[in-house]
Amino acid sequence: MCTAFWNLDIADFPCPECGERSEWNFQTHYRGEAGSCVFHHRLGDPIEDLAGVTTILAGARGPHEEEWLTTSCPRCKANFRFGAHIRNGAVHDVFQLMKEPA
């Protein structure tokens, strides 16, 4: 069984580094349960692990200091941390927190 994280897939997302648009996969351990990693969600989809949750994931700038979404550009391979606005158990948008060092 996989570790306790969940996936968010966003189609046609622009890379902050290279500018190319492609489908991105974001991952976080926030409230993830064992086996959650097999599920892939889209913006606005209800996520079972987040049932009823409304919050902001923003790393040290948010209420959950150690929580953010990690991702890499499928084209240039740059690594990033993103924040997320979660309302009623669904991710409604993501925003860049930082580019990870190479």
Tab-separated table of N, CA, C and O in Angstrom:
chain	number	residue	atom	x	y	z
A	1	MET	N	0.852	-1.190	0.000
A	1	MET	CA	0.000	0.000	0.000
A	1	MET	C	0.885	1.236	0.000
A	1	MET	O	1.937	1.261	0.608
A	2	CYS	N	0.448	2.267	-0.696
A	2	CYS	CA	1.246	3.486	-0.804
A	2	CYS	C	1.132	4.338	0.457
A	2	CYS	O	0.313	4.081	1.330
A	3	THR	N	1.937	5.338	0.501
A	3	THR	CA	1.965	6.237	1.637
A	3	THR	C	0.723	7.138	1.657
A	3	THR	O	-0.049	7.164	0.710
A	4	ALA	N	0.563	7.891	2.719
A	4	ALA	CA	-0.641	8.688	2.931
A	4	ALA	C	-0.518	10.082	2.325
A	4	ALA	O	-0.242	11.054	3.009
A	5	PHE	N	-0.708	10.179	1.044
A	5	PHE	CA	-0.789	11.479	0.377
A	5	PHE	C	-1.887	11.397	-0.661
A	5	PHE	O	-2.357	10.323	-1.000
A	6	TRP	N	-2.319	12.542	-1.159
A	6	TRP	CA	-3.302	12.537	-2.239
A	6	TRP	C	-2.801	13.410	-3.385
A	6	TRP	O	-1.897	14.210	-3.233
A	7	ASN	N	-3.377	13.180	-4.554
A	7	ASN	CA	-2.961	13.817	-5.804
A	7	ASN	C	-4.008	14.804	-6.303
A	7	ASN	O	-5.204	14.546	-6.212
A	8	LEU	N	-3.526	15.892	-6.862
A	8	LEU	CA	-4.375	16.854	-7.543
A	8	LEU	C	-3.791	17.046	-8.935
A	8	LEU	O	-2.613	17.384	-9.076
A	9	ASP	N	-4.564	16.785	-9.960
A	9	ASP	CA	-4.109	16.943	-11.339
A	9	ASP	C	-4.790	18.169	-11.954
A	9	ASP	O	-6.003	18.336	-11.836
A	10	ILE	N	-3.973	19.018	-12.569
A	10	ILE	CA	-4.505	20.215	-13.223
A	10	ILE	C	-4.050	20.211	-14.674
A	10	ILE	O	-2.851	20.220	-14.965
A	11	ALA	N	-5.010	20.190	-15.577
A	11	ALA	CA	-4.722	20.214	-17.013
A	11	ALA	C	-4.369	21.634	-17.445
A	11	ALA	O	-4.856	22.611	-16.864
A	12	ASP	N	-3.509	21.753	-18.435
A	12	ASP	CA	-3.176	23.028	-19.062
A	12	ASP	C	-2.711	24.073	-18.048
A	12	ASP	O	-3.198	25.196	-18.008
A	13	PHE	N	-1.743	23.683	-17.206
A	13	PHE	CA	-1.212	24.560	-16.167
A	13	PHE	C	0.115	25.163	-16.640
A	13	PHE	O	0.958	24.453	-17.180
A	14	PRO	N	0.319	26.477	-16.458
A	14	PRO	CA	1.560	27.105	-16.925
A	14	PRO	C	2.692	26.948	-15.915
A	14	PRO	O	2.503	27.144	-14.715
A	15	CYS	N	3.872	26.633	-16.391
A	15	CYS	CA	5.046	26.531	-15.525
A	15	CYS	C	5.546	27.932	-15.184
A	15	CYS	O	5.778	28.737	-16.089
A	16	PRO	N	5.751	28.235	-13.899
A	16	PRO	CA	6.293	29.543	-13.530
A	16	PRO	C	7.734	29.748	-14.003
A	16	PRO	O	8.196	30.870	-14.123
A	17	GLU	N	8.425	28.661	-14.304
A	17	GLU	CA	9.832	28.740	-14.718
A	17	GLU	C	9.985	28.859	-16.238
A	17	GLU	O	10.607	29.784	-16.733
A	18	CYS	N	9.438	27.898	-16.986
A	18	CYS	CA	9.659	27.872	-18.440
A	18	CYS	C	8.478	28.416	-19.239
A	18	CYS	O	8.602	28.664	-20.434
A	19	GLY	N	7.321	28.566	-18.597
A	19	GLY	CA	6.158	29.120	-19.272
A	19	GLY	C	5.350	28.131	-20.096
A	19	GLY	O	4.275	28.464	-20.577
A	20	GLU	N	5.853	26.915	-20.261
A	20	GLU	CA	5.131	25.905	-21.039
A	20	GLU	C	3.893	25.432	-20.277
A	20	GLU	O	3.917	25.296	-19.059
A	21	ARG	N	2.829	25.151	-21.002
A	21	ARG	CA	1.580	24.667	-20.402
A	21	ARG	C	1.492	23.161	-20.607
A	21	ARG	O	1.774	22.659	-21.696
A	22	SER	N	1.109	22.451	-19.558
A	22	SER	CA	0.945	21.000	-19.635
A	22	SER	C	0.115	20.541	-18.444
A	22	SER	O	-0.279	21.352	-17.608
A	23	GLU	N	-0.153	19.242	-18.370
A	23	GLU	CA	-0.875	18.701	-17.217
A	23	GLU	C	0.109	18.478	-16.085
A	23	GLU	O	1.159	17.875	-16.269
A	24	TRP	N	-0.253	18.973	-14.911
A	24	TRP	CA	0.606	18.872	-13.728
A	24	TRP	C	-0.042	17.980	-12.681
A	24	TRP	O	-1.264	17.926	-12.551
A	25	ASN	N	0.809	17.321	-11.888
A	25	ASN	CA	0.376	16.517	-10.751
A	25	ASN	C	0.956	17.147	-9.484
A	25	ASN	O	2.164	17.330	-9.372
A	26	PHE	N	0.077	17.493	-8.553
A	26	PHE	CA	0.460	18.053	-7.258
A	26	PHE	C	0.186	16.994	-6.197
A	26	PHE	O	-0.799	16.251	-6.306
A	27	GLN	N	1.027	16.947	-5.156
A	27	GLN	CA	0.833	15.978	-4.072
A	27	GLN	C	1.024	16.655	-2.723
A	27	GLN	O	1.839	17.569	-2.585
A	28	THR	N	0.258	16.188	-1.728
A	28	THR	CA	0.413	16.646	-0.350
A	28	THR	C	0.030	15.529	0.606
A	28	THR	O	-0.785	14.672	0.272
A	29	HIS	N	0.614	15.583	1.795
A	29	HIS	CA	0.267	14.640	2.857
A	29	HIS	C	-0.844	15.189	3.748
A	29	HIS	O	-1.303	14.488	4.642
A	30	TYR	N	-1.286	16.423	3.510
A	30	TYR	CA	-2.283	17.047	4.380
A	30	TYR	C	-3.537	16.180	4.474
A	30	TYR	O	-4.230	15.968	3.492
A	31	ARG	N	-3.782	15.653	5.659
A	31	ARG	CA	-4.945	14.813	5.983
A	31	ARG	C	-5.055	13.554	5.117
A	31	ARG	O	-6.108	12.923	5.049
A	32	GLY	N	-3.973	13.187	4.445
A	32	GLY	CA	-3.989	11.981	3.624
A	32	GLY	C	-4.065	10.723	4.479
A	32	GLY	O	-3.537	10.689	5.579
A	33	GLU	N	-4.723	9.715	3.986
A	33	GLU	CA	-4.847	8.416	4.646
A	33	GLU	C	-4.083	7.378	3.840
A	33	GLU	O	-3.873	7.551	2.636
A	34	ALA	N	-3.698	6.294	4.483
A	34	ALA	CA	-3.029	5.204	3.767
A	34	ALA	C	-3.909	4.774	2.594
A	34	ALA	O	-5.104	4.543	2.764
A	35	GLY	N	-3.324	4.722	1.422
A	35	GLY	CA	-4.063	4.332	0.233
A	35	GLY	C	-4.620	5.489	-0.577
A	35	GLY	O	-5.075	5.301	-1.704
A	36	SER	N	-4.592	6.711	-0.028
A	36	SER	CA	-5.121	7.870	-0.751
A	36	SER	C	-4.364	8.145	-2.041
A	36	SER	O	-4.901	8.746	-2.971
A	37	CYS	N	-3.125	7.705	-2.117
A	37	CYS	CA	-2.265	8.038	-3.264
A	37	CYS	C	-2.745	7.424	-4.575
A	37	CYS	O	-2.307	7.853	-5.642
A	38	VAL	N	-3.652	6.488	-4.521
A	38	VAL	CA	-4.136	5.872	-5.758
A	38	VAL	C	-5.213	6.731	-6.433
A	38	VAL	O	-5.561	6.493	-7.582
A	39	PHE	N	-5.717	7.742	-5.727
A	39	PHE	CA	-6.773	8.595	-6.262
A	39	PHE	C	-6.198	9.887	-6.818
A	39	PHE	O	-5.319	10.493	-6.230
A	40	HIS	N	-6.707	10.316	-7.957
A	40	HIS	CA	-6.311	11.571	-8.584
A	40	HIS	C	-7.553	12.456	-8.680
A	40	HIS	O	-8.589	12.030	-9.178
A	41	HIS	N	-7.429	13.680	-8.191
A	41	HIS	CA	-8.548	14.617	-8.119
A	41	HIS	C	-8.281	15.804	-9.033
A	41	HIS	O	-7.148	16.088	-9.390
A	42	ARG	N	-9.335	16.510	-9.375
A	42	ARG	CA	-9.268	17.735	-10.182
A	42	ARG	C	-9.728	18.916	-9.326
A	42	ARG	O	-10.407	18.724	-8.311
A	43	LEU	N	-9.404	20.121	-9.761
A	43	LEU	CA	-9.883	21.309	-9.054
A	43	LEU	C	-11.404	21.248	-8.928
A	43	LEU	O	-12.100	20.931	-9.893
A	44	GLY	N	-11.896	21.545	-7.738
A	44	GLY	CA	-13.330	21.567	-7.494
A	44	GLY	C	-13.937	20.230	-7.127
A	44	GLY	O	-15.079	20.176	-6.671
A	45	ASP	N	-13.194	19.121	-7.336
A	45	ASP	CA	-13.705	17.791	-6.950
A	45	ASP	C	-13.692	17.635	-5.436
A	45	ASP	O	-12.706	17.999	-4.789
A	46	PRO	N	-14.741	17.055	-4.854
A	46	PRO	CA	-14.675	16.743	-3.425
A	46	PRO	C	-13.619	15.660	-3.189
A	46	PRO	O	-13.527	14.697	-3.949
A	47	ILE	N	-12.805	15.842	-2.155
A	47	ILE	CA	-11.755	14.895	-1.803
A	47	ILE	C	-12.129	14.267	-0.461
A	47	ILE	O	-12.277	14.980	0.533
A	48	GLU	N	-12.297	12.958	-0.450
A	48	GLU	CA	-12.773	12.263	0.745
A	48	GLU	C	-11.934	12.591	1.983
A	48	GLU	O	-12.469	12.813	3.067
A	49	ASP	N	-10.611	12.652	1.834
A	49	ASP	CA	-9.742	12.953	2.973
A	49	ASP	C	-9.969	14.351	3.541
A	49	ASP	O	-9.566	14.653	4.663
A	50	LEU	N	-10.603	15.221	2.764
A	50	LEU	CA	-10.826	16.610	3.177
A	50	LEU	C	-12.286	16.907	3.479
A	50	LEU	O	-12.673	18.074	3.548
A	51	ALA	N	-13.091	15.906	3.661
A	51	ALA	CA	-14.531	16.093	3.865
A	51	ALA	C	-14.815	17.196	4.892
A	51	ALA	O	-14.353	17.142	6.027
A	52	GLY	N	-15.541	18.227	4.448
A	52	GLY	CA	-15.961	19.319	5.329
A	52	GLY	C	-14.878	20.327	5.665
A	52	GLY	O	-15.137	21.276	6.404
A	53	VAL	N	-13.668	20.209	5.139
A	53	VAL	CA	-12.553	21.095	5.493
A	53	VAL	C	-12.556	22.359	4.640
A	53	VAL	O	-12.726	22.296	3.426
A	54	THR	N	-12.369	23.496	5.294
A	54	THR	CA	-12.138	24.770	4.625
A	54	THR	C	-10.898	25.376	5.265
A	54	THR	O	-10.876	25.619	6.473
A	55	THR	N	-9.844	25.582	4.470
A	55	THR	CA	-8.578	26.107	4.992
A	55	THR	C	-7.701	26.570	3.840
A	55	THR	O	-8.081	26.472	2.677
A	56	ILE	N	-6.551	27.075	4.189
A	56	ILE	CA	-5.538	27.455	3.205
A	56	ILE	C	-4.268	26.685	3.541
A	56	ILE	O	-3.817	26.703	4.685
A	57	LEU	N	-3.712	25.996	2.548
A	57	LEU	CA	-2.391	25.397	2.708
A	57	LEU	C	-1.404	26.403	2.124
A	57	LEU	O	-1.484	26.731	0.947
A	58	ALA	N	-0.518	26.921	2.965
A	58	ALA	CA	0.413	27.948	2.499
A	58	ALA	C	1.759	27.847	3.199
A	58	ALA	O	2.454	28.841	3.362
A	59	GLY	N	2.138	26.654	3.631
A	59	GLY	CA	3.416	26.496	4.310
A	59	GLY	C	3.481	27.397	5.533
A	59	GLY	O	2.505	27.553	6.256
A	60	ALA	N	4.627	28.024	5.749
A	60	ALA	CA	4.844	28.869	6.925
A	60	ALA	C	3.938	30.103	6.940
A	60	ALA	O	3.756	30.716	7.982
A	61	ARG	N	3.341	30.450	5.791
A	61	ARG	CA	2.461	31.622	5.724
A	61	ARG	C	1.010	31.292	6.056
A	61	ARG	O	0.158	32.167	6.034
A	62	GLY	N	0.714	30.035	6.349
A	62	GLY	CA	-0.664	29.638	6.598
A	62	GLY	C	-0.842	28.980	7.951
A	62	GLY	O	0.107	28.853	8.725
A	63	PRO	N	-2.054	28.524	8.235
A	63	PRO	CA	-2.350	27.909	9.529
A	63	PRO	C	-1.722	26.519	9.711
A	63	PRO	O	-1.637	26.035	10.835
A	64	HIS	N	-1.274	25.897	8.648
A	64	HIS	CA	-0.674	24.562	8.704
A	64	HIS	C	0.763	24.684	8.203
A	64	HIS	O	1.044	24.444	7.034
A	65	GLU	N	1.681	25.077	9.079
A	65	GLU	CA	3.032	25.481	8.693
A	65	GLU	C	3.808	24.460	7.883
A	65	GLU	O	4.655	24.815	7.085
A	66	GLU	N	3.554	23.198	8.094
A	66	GLU	CA	4.317	22.159	7.411
A	66	GLU	C	3.548	21.548	6.238
A	66	GLU	O	3.896	20.467	5.782
A	67	GLU	N	2.523	22.222	5.755
A	67	GLU	CA	1.680	21.659	4.706
A	67	GLU	C	1.657	22.533	3.464
A	67	GLU	O	1.459	23.745	3.542
A	68	TRP	N	1.862	21.889	2.308
A	68	TRP	CA	1.815	22.532	1.004
A	68	TRP	C	1.686	21.430	-0.032
A	68	TRP	O	1.692	20.250	0.303
A	69	LEU	N	1.591	21.790	-1.280
A	69	LEU	CA	1.585	20.815	-2.371
A	69	LEU	C	2.939	20.861	-3.070
A	69	LEU	O	3.462	21.944	-3.320
A	70	THR	N	3.495	19.710	-3.370
A	70	THR	CA	4.749	19.640	-4.116
A	70	THR	C	4.446	19.229	-5.549
A	70	THR	O	3.479	18.508	-5.811
A	71	THR	N	5.277	19.701	-6.466
A	71	THR	CA	5.083	19.376	-7.871
A	71	THR	C	6.348	19.685	-8.651
A	71	THR	O	7.239	20.383	-8.158
A	72	SER	N	6.418	19.154	-9.847
A	72	SER	CA	7.513	19.427	-10.774
A	72	SER	C	6.930	19.683	-12.155
A	72	SER	O	5.957	19.044	-12.546
A	73	CYS	N	7.543	20.588	-12.885
A	73	CYS	CA	7.114	20.829	-14.254
A	73	CYS	C	7.417	19.593	-15.091
A	73	CYS	O	8.550	19.112	-15.097
A	74	PRO	N	6.422	19.067	-15.790
A	74	PRO	CA	6.658	17.900	-16.637
A	74	PRO	C	7.620	18.193	-17.798
A	74	PRO	O	8.214	17.276	-18.344
A	75	ARG	N	7.785	19.463	-18.145
A	75	ARG	CA	8.651	19.835	-19.282
A	75	ARG	C	10.082	20.135	-18.842
A	75	ARG	O	11.010	19.479	-19.266
A	76	CYS	N	10.263	21.160	-17.973
A	76	CYS	CA	11.625	21.588	-17.607
A	76	CYS	C	12.131	20.933	-16.317
A	76	CYS	O	13.282	21.108	-15.957
A	77	LYS	N	11.252	20.229	-15.615
A	77	LYS	CA	11.591	19.480	-14.391
A	77	LYS	C	11.885	20.367	-13.182
A	77	LYS	O	12.363	19.879	-12.162
A	78	ALA	N	11.596	21.669	-13.243
A	78	ALA	CA	11.762	22.541	-12.075
A	78	ALA	C	10.789	22.090	-10.981
A	78	ALA	O	9.656	21.694	-11.267
A	79	ASN	N	11.246	22.134	-9.726
A	79	ASN	CA	10.448	21.691	-8.577
A	79	ASN	C	9.893	22.893	-7.826
A	79	ASN	O	10.590	23.892	-7.642
A	80	PHE	N	8.643	22.763	-7.358
A	80	PHE	CA	7.963	23.867	-6.695
A	80	PHE	C	7.183	23.398	-5.468
A	80	PHE	O	6.793	22.243	-5.370
A	81	ARG	N	6.917	24.365	-4.589
A	81	ARG	CA	5.918	24.230	-3.534
A	81	ARG	C	4.790	25.189	-3.886
A	81	ARG	O	5.026	26.348	-4.211
A	82	PHE	N	3.563	24.681	-3.806
A	82	PHE	CA	2.373	25.494	-4.060
A	82	PHE	C	1.470	25.472	-2.844
A	82	PHE	O	1.440	24.500	-2.087
A	83	GLY	N	0.729	26.535	-2.664
A	83	GLY	CA	-0.323	26.594	-1.673
A	83	GLY	C	-1.646	26.264	-2.342
A	83	GLY	O	-1.727	26.134	-3.567
A	84	ALA	N	-2.699	26.132	-1.513
A	84	ALA	CA	-4.019	25.798	-2.049
A	84	ALA	C	-5.114	26.394	-1.185
A	84	ALA	O	-4.981	26.443	0.046
A	85	HIS	N	-6.169	26.837	-1.829
A	85	HIS	CA	-7.396	27.240	-1.127
A	85	HIS	C	-8.353	26.050	-1.169
A	85	HIS	O	-8.723	25.595	-2.257
A	86	ILE	N	-8.716	25.572	0.004
A	86	ILE	CA	-9.620	24.427	0.133
A	86	ILE	C	-10.924	24.926	0.740
A	86	ILE	O	-10.909	25.572	1.789
A	87	ARG	N	-12.025	24.637	0.056
A	87	ARG	CA	-13.347	25.013	0.564
A	87	ARG	C	-14.264	23.809	0.511
A	87	ARG	O	-14.412	23.178	-0.543
A	88	ASN	N	-14.857	23.509	1.651
A	88	ASN	CA	-15.812	22.400	1.760
A	88	ASN	C	-15.259	21.101	1.169
A	88	ASN	O	-15.940	20.404	0.431
A	89	GLY	N	-13.982	20.820	1.475
A	89	GLY	CA	-13.395	19.547	1.078
A	89	GLY	C	-12.929	19.453	-0.357
A	89	GLY	O	-12.629	18.368	-0.846
A	90	ALA	N	-12.827	20.591	-1.059
A	90	ALA	CA	-12.364	20.592	-2.450
A	90	ALA	C	-11.315	21.683	-2.634
A	90	ALA	O	-11.437	22.770	-2.062
A	91	VAL	N	-10.293	21.400	-3.427
A	91	VAL	CA	-9.289	22.413	-3.766
A	91	VAL	C	-9.866	23.267	-4.883
A	91	VAL	O	-10.272	22.747	-5.923
A	92	HIS	N	-9.903	24.585	-4.654
A	92	HIS	CA	-10.483	25.488	-5.645
A	92	HIS	C	-9.442	26.227	-6.468
A	92	HIS	O	-9.735	26.642	-7.587
A	93	ASP	N	-8.250	26.431	-5.918
A	93	ASP	CA	-7.165	27.002	-6.700
A	93	ASP	C	-5.843	26.754	-5.990
A	93	ASP	O	-5.822	26.415	-4.809
A	94	VAL	N	-4.752	26.904	-6.745
A	94	VAL	CA	-3.411	26.757	-6.198
A	94	VAL	C	-2.612	28.013	-6.521
A	94	VAL	O	-2.935	28.733	-7.463
A	95	PHE	N	-1.577	28.274	-5.716
A	95	PHE	CA	-0.728	29.444	-5.921
A	95	PHE	C	0.693	29.076	-5.529
A	95	PHE	O	0.922	28.292	-4.603
A	96	GLN	N	1.654	29.644	-6.244
A	96	GLN	CA	3.057	29.308	-6.007
A	96	GLN	C	3.549	29.885	-4.693
A	96	GLN	O	3.346	31.067	-4.406
A	97	LEU	N	4.227	29.057	-3.906
A	97	LEU	CA	4.890	29.509	-2.688
A	97	LEU	C	6.373	29.750	-2.952
A	97	LEU	O	6.924	30.770	-2.547
A	98	MET	N	7.016	28.782	-3.606
A	98	MET	CA	8.441	28.926	-3.883
A	98	MET	C	8.915	27.901	-4.897
A	98	MET	O	8.288	26.859	-5.081
A	99	LYS	N	10.016	28.223	-5.546
A	99	LYS	CA	10.712	27.250	-6.382
A	99	LYS	C	11.734	26.566	-5.478
A	99	LYS	O	12.439	27.223	-4.732
A	100	GLU	N	11.762	25.239	-5.552
A	100	GLU	CA	12.722	24.486	-4.757
A	100	GLU	C	14.116	24.637	-5.374
A	100	GLU	O	14.248	24.709	-6.599
A	101	PRO	N	15.155	24.672	-4.534
A	101	PRO	CA	16.513	24.704	-5.085
A	101	PRO	C	16.792	23.467	-5.935
A	101	PRO	O	16.295	22.392	-5.641
A	102	ALA	N	17.592	23.631	-6.950
A	102	ALA	CA	17.922	22.494	-7.852
A	102	ALA	C	18.835	21.506	-7.163
A	102	ALA	O	19.513	21.771	-6.240
